[in-house]
Short mmCIF file of C-alpha atoms and ligand atoms in Angstrom, two decimals:
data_model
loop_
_atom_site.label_atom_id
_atom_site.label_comp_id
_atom_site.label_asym_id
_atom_site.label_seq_id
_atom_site.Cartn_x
_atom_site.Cartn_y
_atom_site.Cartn_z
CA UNK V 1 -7.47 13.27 -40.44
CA UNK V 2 -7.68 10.47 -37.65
CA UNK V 3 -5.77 10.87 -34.62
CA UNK V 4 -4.18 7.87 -32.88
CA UNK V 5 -5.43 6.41 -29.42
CA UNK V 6 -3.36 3.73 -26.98
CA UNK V 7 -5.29 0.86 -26.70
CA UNK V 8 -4.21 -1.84 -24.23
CA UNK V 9 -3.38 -4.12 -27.52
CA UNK V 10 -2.21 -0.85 -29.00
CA UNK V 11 -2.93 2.17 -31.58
CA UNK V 12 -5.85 2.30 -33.22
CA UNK V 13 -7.33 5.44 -35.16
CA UNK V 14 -9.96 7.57 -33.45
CA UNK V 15 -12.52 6.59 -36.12
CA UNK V 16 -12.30 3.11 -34.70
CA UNK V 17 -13.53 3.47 -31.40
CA UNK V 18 -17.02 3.20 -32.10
CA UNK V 19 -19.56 3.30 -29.48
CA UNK V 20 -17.91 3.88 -26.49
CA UNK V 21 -18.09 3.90 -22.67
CA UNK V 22 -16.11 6.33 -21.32
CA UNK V 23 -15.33 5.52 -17.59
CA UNK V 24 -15.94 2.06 -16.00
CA UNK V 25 -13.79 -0.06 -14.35
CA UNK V 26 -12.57 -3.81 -14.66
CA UNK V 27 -11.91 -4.37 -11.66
CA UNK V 28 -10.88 -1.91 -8.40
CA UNK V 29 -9.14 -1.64 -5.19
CA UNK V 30 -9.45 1.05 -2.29
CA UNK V 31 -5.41 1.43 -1.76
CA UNK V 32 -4.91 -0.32 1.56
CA UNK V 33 -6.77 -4.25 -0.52
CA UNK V 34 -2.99 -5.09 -1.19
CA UNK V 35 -2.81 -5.05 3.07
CA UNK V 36 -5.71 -7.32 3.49
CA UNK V 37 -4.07 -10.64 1.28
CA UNK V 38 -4.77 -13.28 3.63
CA UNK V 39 -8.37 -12.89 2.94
CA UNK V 40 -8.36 -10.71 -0.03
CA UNK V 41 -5.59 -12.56 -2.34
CA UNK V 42 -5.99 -11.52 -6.18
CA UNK V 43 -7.32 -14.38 -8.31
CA UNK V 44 -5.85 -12.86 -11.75
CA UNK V 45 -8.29 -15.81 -13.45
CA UNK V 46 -11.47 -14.53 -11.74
CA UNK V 47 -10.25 -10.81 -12.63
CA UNK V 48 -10.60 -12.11 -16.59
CA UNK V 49 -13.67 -13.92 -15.86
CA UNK V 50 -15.26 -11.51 -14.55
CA UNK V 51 -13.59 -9.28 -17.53
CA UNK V 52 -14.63 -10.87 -20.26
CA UNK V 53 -18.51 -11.35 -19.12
CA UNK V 54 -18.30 -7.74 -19.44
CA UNK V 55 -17.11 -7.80 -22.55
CA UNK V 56 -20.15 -10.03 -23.96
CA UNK V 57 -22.56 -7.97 -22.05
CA UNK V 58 -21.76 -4.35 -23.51
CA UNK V 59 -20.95 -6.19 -26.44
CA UNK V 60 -24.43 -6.96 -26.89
CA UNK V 61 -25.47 -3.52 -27.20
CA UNK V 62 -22.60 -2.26 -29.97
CA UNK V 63 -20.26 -1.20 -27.74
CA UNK V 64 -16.81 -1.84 -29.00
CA UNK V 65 -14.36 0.51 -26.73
CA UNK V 66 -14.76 0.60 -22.99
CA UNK V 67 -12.02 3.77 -21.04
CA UNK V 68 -10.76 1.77 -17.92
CA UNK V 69 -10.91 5.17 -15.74
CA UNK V 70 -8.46 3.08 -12.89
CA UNK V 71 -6.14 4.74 -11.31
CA UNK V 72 -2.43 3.45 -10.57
CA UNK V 73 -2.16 2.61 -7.54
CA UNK V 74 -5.77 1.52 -6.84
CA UNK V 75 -4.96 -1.73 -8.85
CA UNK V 76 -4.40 -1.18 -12.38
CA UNK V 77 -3.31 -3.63 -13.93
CA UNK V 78 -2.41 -3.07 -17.96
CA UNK V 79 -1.44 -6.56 -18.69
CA UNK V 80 -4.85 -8.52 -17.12
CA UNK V 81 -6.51 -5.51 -19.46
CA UNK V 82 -4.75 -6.24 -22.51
CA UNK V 83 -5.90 -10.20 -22.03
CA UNK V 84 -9.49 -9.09 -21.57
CA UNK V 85 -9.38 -7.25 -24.87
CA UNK V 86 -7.90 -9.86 -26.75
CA UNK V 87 -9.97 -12.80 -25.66
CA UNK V 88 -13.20 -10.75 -25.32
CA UNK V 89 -12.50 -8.83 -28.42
CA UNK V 90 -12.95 -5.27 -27.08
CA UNK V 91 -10.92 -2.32 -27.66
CA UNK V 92 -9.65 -1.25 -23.90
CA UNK V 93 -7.93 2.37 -23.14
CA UNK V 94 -6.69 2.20 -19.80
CA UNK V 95 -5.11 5.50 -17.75
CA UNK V 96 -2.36 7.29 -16.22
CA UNK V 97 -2.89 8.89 -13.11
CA UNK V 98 -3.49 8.77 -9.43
CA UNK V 99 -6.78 9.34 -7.66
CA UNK V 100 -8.10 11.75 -5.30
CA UNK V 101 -6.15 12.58 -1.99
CA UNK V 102 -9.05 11.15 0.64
CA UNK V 103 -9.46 7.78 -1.15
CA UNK V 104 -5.72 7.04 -3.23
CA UNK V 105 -2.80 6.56 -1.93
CA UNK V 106 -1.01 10.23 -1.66
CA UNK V 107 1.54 9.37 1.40
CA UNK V 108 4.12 7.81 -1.66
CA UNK V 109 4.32 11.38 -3.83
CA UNK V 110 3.75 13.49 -0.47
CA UNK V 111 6.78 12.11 0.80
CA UNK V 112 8.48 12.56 -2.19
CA UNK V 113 7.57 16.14 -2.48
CA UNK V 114 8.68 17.42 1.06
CA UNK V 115 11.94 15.98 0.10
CA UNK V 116 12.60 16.75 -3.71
CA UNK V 117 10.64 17.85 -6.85
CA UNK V 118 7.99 15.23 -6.80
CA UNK V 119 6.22 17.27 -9.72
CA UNK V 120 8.93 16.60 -12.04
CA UNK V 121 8.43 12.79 -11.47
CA UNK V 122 5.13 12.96 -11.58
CA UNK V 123 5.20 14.45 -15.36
CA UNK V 124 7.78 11.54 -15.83
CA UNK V 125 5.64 8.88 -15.13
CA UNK V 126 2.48 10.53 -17.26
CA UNK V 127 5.02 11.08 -20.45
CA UNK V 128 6.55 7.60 -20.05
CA UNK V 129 3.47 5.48 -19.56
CA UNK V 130 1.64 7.36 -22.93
CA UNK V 131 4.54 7.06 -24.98
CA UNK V 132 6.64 4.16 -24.36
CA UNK V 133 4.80 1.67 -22.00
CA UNK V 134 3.85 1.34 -18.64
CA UNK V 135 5.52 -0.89 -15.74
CA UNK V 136 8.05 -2.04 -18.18
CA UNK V 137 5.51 -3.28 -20.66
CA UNK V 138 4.95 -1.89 -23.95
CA UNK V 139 1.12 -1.34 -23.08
CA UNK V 140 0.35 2.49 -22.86
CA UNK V 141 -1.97 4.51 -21.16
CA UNK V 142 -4.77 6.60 -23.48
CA UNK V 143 -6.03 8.86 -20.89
CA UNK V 144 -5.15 10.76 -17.65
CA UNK V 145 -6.85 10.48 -15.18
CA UNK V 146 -6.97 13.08 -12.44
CA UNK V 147 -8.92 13.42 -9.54
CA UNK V 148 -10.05 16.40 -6.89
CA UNK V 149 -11.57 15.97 -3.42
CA UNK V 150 -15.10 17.34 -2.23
CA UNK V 151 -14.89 21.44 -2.58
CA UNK V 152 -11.31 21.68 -2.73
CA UNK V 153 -8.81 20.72 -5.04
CA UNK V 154 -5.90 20.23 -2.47
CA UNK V 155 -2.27 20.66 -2.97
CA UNK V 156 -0.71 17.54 -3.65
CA UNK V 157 -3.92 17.08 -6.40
CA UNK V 158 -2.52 20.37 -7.91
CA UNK V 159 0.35 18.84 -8.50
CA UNK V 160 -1.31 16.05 -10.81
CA UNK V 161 -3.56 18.47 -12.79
CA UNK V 162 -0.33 20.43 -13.17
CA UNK V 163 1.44 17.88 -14.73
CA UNK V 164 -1.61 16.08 -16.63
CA UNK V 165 -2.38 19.67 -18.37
CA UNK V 166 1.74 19.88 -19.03
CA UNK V 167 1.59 16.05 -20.34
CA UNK V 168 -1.60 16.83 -22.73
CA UNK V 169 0.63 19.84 -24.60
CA UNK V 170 3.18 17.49 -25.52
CA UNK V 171 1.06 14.11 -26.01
CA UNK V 172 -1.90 15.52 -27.33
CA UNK V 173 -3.68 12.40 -25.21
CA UNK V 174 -7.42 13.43 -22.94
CA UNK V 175 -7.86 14.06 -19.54
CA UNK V 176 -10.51 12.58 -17.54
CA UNK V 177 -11.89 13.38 -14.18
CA UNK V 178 -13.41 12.67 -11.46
CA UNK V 179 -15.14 15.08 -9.09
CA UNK V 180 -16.15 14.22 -5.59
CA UNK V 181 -19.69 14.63 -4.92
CA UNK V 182 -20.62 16.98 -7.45
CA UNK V 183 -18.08 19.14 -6.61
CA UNK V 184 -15.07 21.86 -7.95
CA UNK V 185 -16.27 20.93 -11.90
CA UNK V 186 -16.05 24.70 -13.04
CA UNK V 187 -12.48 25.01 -10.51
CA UNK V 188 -11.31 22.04 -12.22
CA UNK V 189 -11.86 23.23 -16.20
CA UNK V 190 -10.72 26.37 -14.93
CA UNK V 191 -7.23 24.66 -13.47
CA UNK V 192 -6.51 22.75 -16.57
CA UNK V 193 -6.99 25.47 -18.93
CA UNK V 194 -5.21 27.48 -17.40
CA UNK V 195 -2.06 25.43 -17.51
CA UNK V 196 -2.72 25.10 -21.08
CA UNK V 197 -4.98 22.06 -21.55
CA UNK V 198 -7.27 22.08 -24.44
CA UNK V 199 -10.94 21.95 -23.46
CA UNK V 200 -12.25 19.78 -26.18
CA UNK V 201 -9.58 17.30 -24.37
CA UNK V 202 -10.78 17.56 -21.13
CA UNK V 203 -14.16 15.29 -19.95
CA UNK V 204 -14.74 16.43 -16.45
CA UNK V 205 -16.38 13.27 -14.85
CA UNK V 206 -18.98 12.22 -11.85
CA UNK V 207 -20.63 15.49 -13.24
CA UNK V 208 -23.68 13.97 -12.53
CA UNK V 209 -23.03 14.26 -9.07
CA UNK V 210 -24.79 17.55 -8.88
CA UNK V 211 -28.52 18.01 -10.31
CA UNK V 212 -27.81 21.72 -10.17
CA UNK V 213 -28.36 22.77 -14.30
CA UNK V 214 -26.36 25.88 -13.18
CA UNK V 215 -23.32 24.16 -12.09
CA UNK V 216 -23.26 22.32 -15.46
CA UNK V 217 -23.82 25.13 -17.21
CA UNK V 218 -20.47 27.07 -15.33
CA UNK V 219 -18.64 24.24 -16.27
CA UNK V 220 -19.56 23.87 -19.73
CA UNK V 221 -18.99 27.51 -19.95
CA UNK V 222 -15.64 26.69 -20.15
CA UNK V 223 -15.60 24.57 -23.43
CA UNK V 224 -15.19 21.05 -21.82
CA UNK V 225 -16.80 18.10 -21.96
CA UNK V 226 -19.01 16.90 -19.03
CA UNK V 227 -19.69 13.49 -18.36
CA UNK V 228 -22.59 11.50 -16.37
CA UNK V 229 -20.74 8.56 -15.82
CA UNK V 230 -21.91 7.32 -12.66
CA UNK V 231 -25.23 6.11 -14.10
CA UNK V 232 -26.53 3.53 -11.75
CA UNK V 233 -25.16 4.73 -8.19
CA UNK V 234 -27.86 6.17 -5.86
CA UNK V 235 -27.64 7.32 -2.31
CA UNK V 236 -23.86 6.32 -1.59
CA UNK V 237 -20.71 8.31 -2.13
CA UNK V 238 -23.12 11.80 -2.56
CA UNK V 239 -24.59 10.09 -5.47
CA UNK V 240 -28.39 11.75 -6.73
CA UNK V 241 -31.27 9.28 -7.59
CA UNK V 242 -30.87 8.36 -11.20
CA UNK V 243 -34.45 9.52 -11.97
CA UNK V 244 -32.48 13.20 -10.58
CA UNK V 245 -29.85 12.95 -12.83
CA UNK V 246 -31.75 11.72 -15.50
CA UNK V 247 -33.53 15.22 -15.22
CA UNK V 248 -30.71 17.42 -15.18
CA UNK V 249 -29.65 15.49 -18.30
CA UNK V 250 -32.37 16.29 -20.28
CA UNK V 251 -32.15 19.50 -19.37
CA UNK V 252 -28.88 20.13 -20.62
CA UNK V 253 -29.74 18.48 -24.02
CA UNK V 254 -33.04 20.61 -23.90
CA UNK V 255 -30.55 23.21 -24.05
CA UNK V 256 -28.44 22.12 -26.91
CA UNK V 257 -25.22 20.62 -25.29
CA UNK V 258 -25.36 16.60 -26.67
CA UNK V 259 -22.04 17.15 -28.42
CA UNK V 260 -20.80 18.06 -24.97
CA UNK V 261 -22.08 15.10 -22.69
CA UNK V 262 -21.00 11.57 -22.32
CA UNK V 263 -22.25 8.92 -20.43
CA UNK V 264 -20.77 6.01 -18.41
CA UNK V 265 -21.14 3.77 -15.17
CA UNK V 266 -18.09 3.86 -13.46
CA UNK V 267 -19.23 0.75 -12.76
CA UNK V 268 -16.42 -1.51 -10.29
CA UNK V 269 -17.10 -5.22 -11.50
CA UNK V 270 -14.54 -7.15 -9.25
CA UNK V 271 -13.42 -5.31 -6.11
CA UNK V 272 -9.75 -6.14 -5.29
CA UNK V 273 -9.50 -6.98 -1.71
CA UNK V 274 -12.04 -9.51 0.06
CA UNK V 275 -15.51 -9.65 -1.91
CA UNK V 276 -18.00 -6.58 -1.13
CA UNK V 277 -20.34 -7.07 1.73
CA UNK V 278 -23.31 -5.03 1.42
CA UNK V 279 -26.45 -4.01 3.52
CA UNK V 280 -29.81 -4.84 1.73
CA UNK V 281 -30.13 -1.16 1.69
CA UNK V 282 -27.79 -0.73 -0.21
CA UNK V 283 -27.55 -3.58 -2.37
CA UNK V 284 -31.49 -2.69 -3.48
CA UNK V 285 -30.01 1.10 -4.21
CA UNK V 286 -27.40 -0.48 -6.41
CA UNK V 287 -29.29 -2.70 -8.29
CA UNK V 288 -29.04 -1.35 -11.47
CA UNK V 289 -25.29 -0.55 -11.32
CA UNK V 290 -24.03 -2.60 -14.05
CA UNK V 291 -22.33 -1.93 -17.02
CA UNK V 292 -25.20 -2.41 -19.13
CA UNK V 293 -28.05 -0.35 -17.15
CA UNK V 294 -27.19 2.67 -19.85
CA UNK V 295 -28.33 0.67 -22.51
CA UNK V 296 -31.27 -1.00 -20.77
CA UNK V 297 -32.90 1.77 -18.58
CA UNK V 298 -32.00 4.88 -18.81
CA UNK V 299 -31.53 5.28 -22.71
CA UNK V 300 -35.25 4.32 -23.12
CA UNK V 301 -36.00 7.19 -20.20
CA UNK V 302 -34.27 9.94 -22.33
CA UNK V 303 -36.20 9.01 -25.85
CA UNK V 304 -39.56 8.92 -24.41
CA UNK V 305 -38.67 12.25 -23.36
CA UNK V 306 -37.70 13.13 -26.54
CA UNK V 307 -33.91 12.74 -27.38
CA UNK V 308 -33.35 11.40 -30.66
CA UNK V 309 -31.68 8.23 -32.25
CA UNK V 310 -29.39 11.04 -33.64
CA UNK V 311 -28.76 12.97 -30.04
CA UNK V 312 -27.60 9.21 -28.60
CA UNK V 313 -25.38 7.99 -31.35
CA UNK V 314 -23.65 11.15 -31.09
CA UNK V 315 -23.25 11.10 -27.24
CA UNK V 316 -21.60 7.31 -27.56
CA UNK V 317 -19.89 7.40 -30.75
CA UNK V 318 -19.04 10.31 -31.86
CA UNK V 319 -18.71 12.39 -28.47
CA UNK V 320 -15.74 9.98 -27.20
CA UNK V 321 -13.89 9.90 -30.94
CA UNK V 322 -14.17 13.81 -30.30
CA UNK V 323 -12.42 13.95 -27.12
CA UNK V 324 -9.79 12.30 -28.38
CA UNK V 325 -9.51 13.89 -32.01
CA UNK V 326 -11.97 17.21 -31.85
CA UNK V 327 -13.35 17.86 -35.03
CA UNK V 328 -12.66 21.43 -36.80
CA UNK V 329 -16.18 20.40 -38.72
CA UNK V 330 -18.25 19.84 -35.51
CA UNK V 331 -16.50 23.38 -34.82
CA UNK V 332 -17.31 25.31 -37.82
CA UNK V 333 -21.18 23.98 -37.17
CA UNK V 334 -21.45 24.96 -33.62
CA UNK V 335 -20.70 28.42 -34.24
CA UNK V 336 -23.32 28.25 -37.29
CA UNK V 337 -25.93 27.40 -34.71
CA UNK V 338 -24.90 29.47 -32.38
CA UNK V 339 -24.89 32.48 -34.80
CA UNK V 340 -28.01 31.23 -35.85
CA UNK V 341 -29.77 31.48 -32.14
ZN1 ZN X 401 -14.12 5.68 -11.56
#
């Protein structure tokens, strides 16, 4: 039987999501954009622009459910989602959660913490904003998202897996990730399954941060999900070439793991803040991050090599259903193969 997911217009069954991209984001702000307003103001109209365009474009190429990976307080903003997915006509999940120490905002639950039990409100937040709405709407999250720094998952991001593990046991809703350059994926599956997080629930992201097949494979050892969501960023942030991570991809579905893999962007398409000035180094490097360069480039890459019609439906449409609503079927034939190998 279906499971239920939070959309940004609301529930809709898990067999509904259809092809799916599992982390990009609308739009995007570095905490410290909200500082900058006399040259940075928000223009909420160019934020649904810029939205729906999107929308067509991914729309083009069958994808009907795209997981807004954006933290809170790095400029989520449920309501601007839920107009983008009505006037674009795209299914939206959008997340609860707070990003990485280094690059969110942790002075607000730090300071909480050294004072009072800043876990416990943490929890709060997660239960309240996937059961009953978030920021006083009635708009609730689907995923959570939680986030670890580069080789160390530091205390105060303990405190987030802690609770987002806690908050999956009694909503039943996935966690995603992200990982900071290729780093702490196997610490990270190990953390949330540990505090009681089912696997199948847990997509441990930026994965493809790391061409190392071994480090996939100690991850996957675990029973998550990995994803290669960062399709499209080369050379900045620790990001591998794509043709790299293409590599390590194939290997991995060489190997028999395509119901374990899914595949994004985590593309920003409107940074909040003053517009993005880029070198022309960087720009060329960045050319192809778009939320359509999947579809257009890389796809093609993987069937001459290959990968089947079969191999990709399953990685877009029914990999993300799975993580949402794992399927005792999908189960029952793993363990056939694997009894057959
Ligand atoms: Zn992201």
């Amino acid at each position: 039987m279906a499971t239920t997911v939070n959309t940004v217009t609301g529930p809709i069954s898990s067999d509904d999501l259809g092809k799916t991209l599992v982390h990009e984001h609308f739009f995007f702000g570095y905490p410290g954009y909200q500082g900058d307003v006399t040259f940075g103001k928000f223009d909420r109209e160019e934020a649904i622009r810029v939205g729906l365009d999107v929308a067509e474009k991914v729309k083009a190429h069958g994808v009907r459910t795209v997981v807004d990976a954006t933290p809170n307080e790095c400029g989520r903003d449920p309501e601007i989602l839920r107009e983008i997915s009505e006037r674009g006509d795209i299914q939206i999940v959008c997340s609860t959660g707070y990003y990485y120490e280094g690059e969110g905002a942790p002075a607000y639950f730090k300071f909480r913490a050294a004072l009072g039990p800043a876990e416990d409100e943490i929890f709060e937040m997660f239960i309240k904003e996937i059961t009953e709405g978030i920021g006083g709407t009635d708009i609730k999250a689907g995923v959570i998202k939680l986030a670890s720094s580069k080789d160390v998952i530091t205390d105060y991001e303990s405190m987030f897996f802690r609770c987002g593990a806690k908050a999956q046991r009694e909503t039943g809703i996935p966690i995603i990730t992200h990982t900071q350059e290729g780093t702490m994926g196997p610490e990270q599956a190990q953390l949330l399954i540990s505090e009681g997080a089912d696997p199948r629930k847990c997509q441990i992201g930026h994965m493809d941060g790391n061409t190392d097949v071994a480090y996939h494979l100690a991850t996957l050892e675990h029973g998550v999900n990995v994803a290669f969501d960062r399709f499209g960023i080369q050379g900045i942030v620790g990001a591998p070439m794509d043709e790299a991570r293409t590599a390590t991809l194939i290997g991995l579905l060489g190997l028999g793991y395509t119901d374990r893999i899914l595949l994004s962007h985590d593309t920003v398409n409107l940074w909040l803040g003053r517009p993005l000035v880029m070198p022309d180094s960087v720009a060329q490097l960045l050319a192809n991050w778009h939320p359509t360069h999947l579809f257009e480039n890389i796809v093609p890459k993987l069937k001459q090599a290959g990968v089947t019609d079969q191999q990709i439906e399953t990685i877009f449409v029914e990999n993300p259903r799975n993580l949402f609503d794992p399927q005792p079927v999908r189960e029952a034939a793993r363990a056939e193969a694997t009894l057959e190998r």
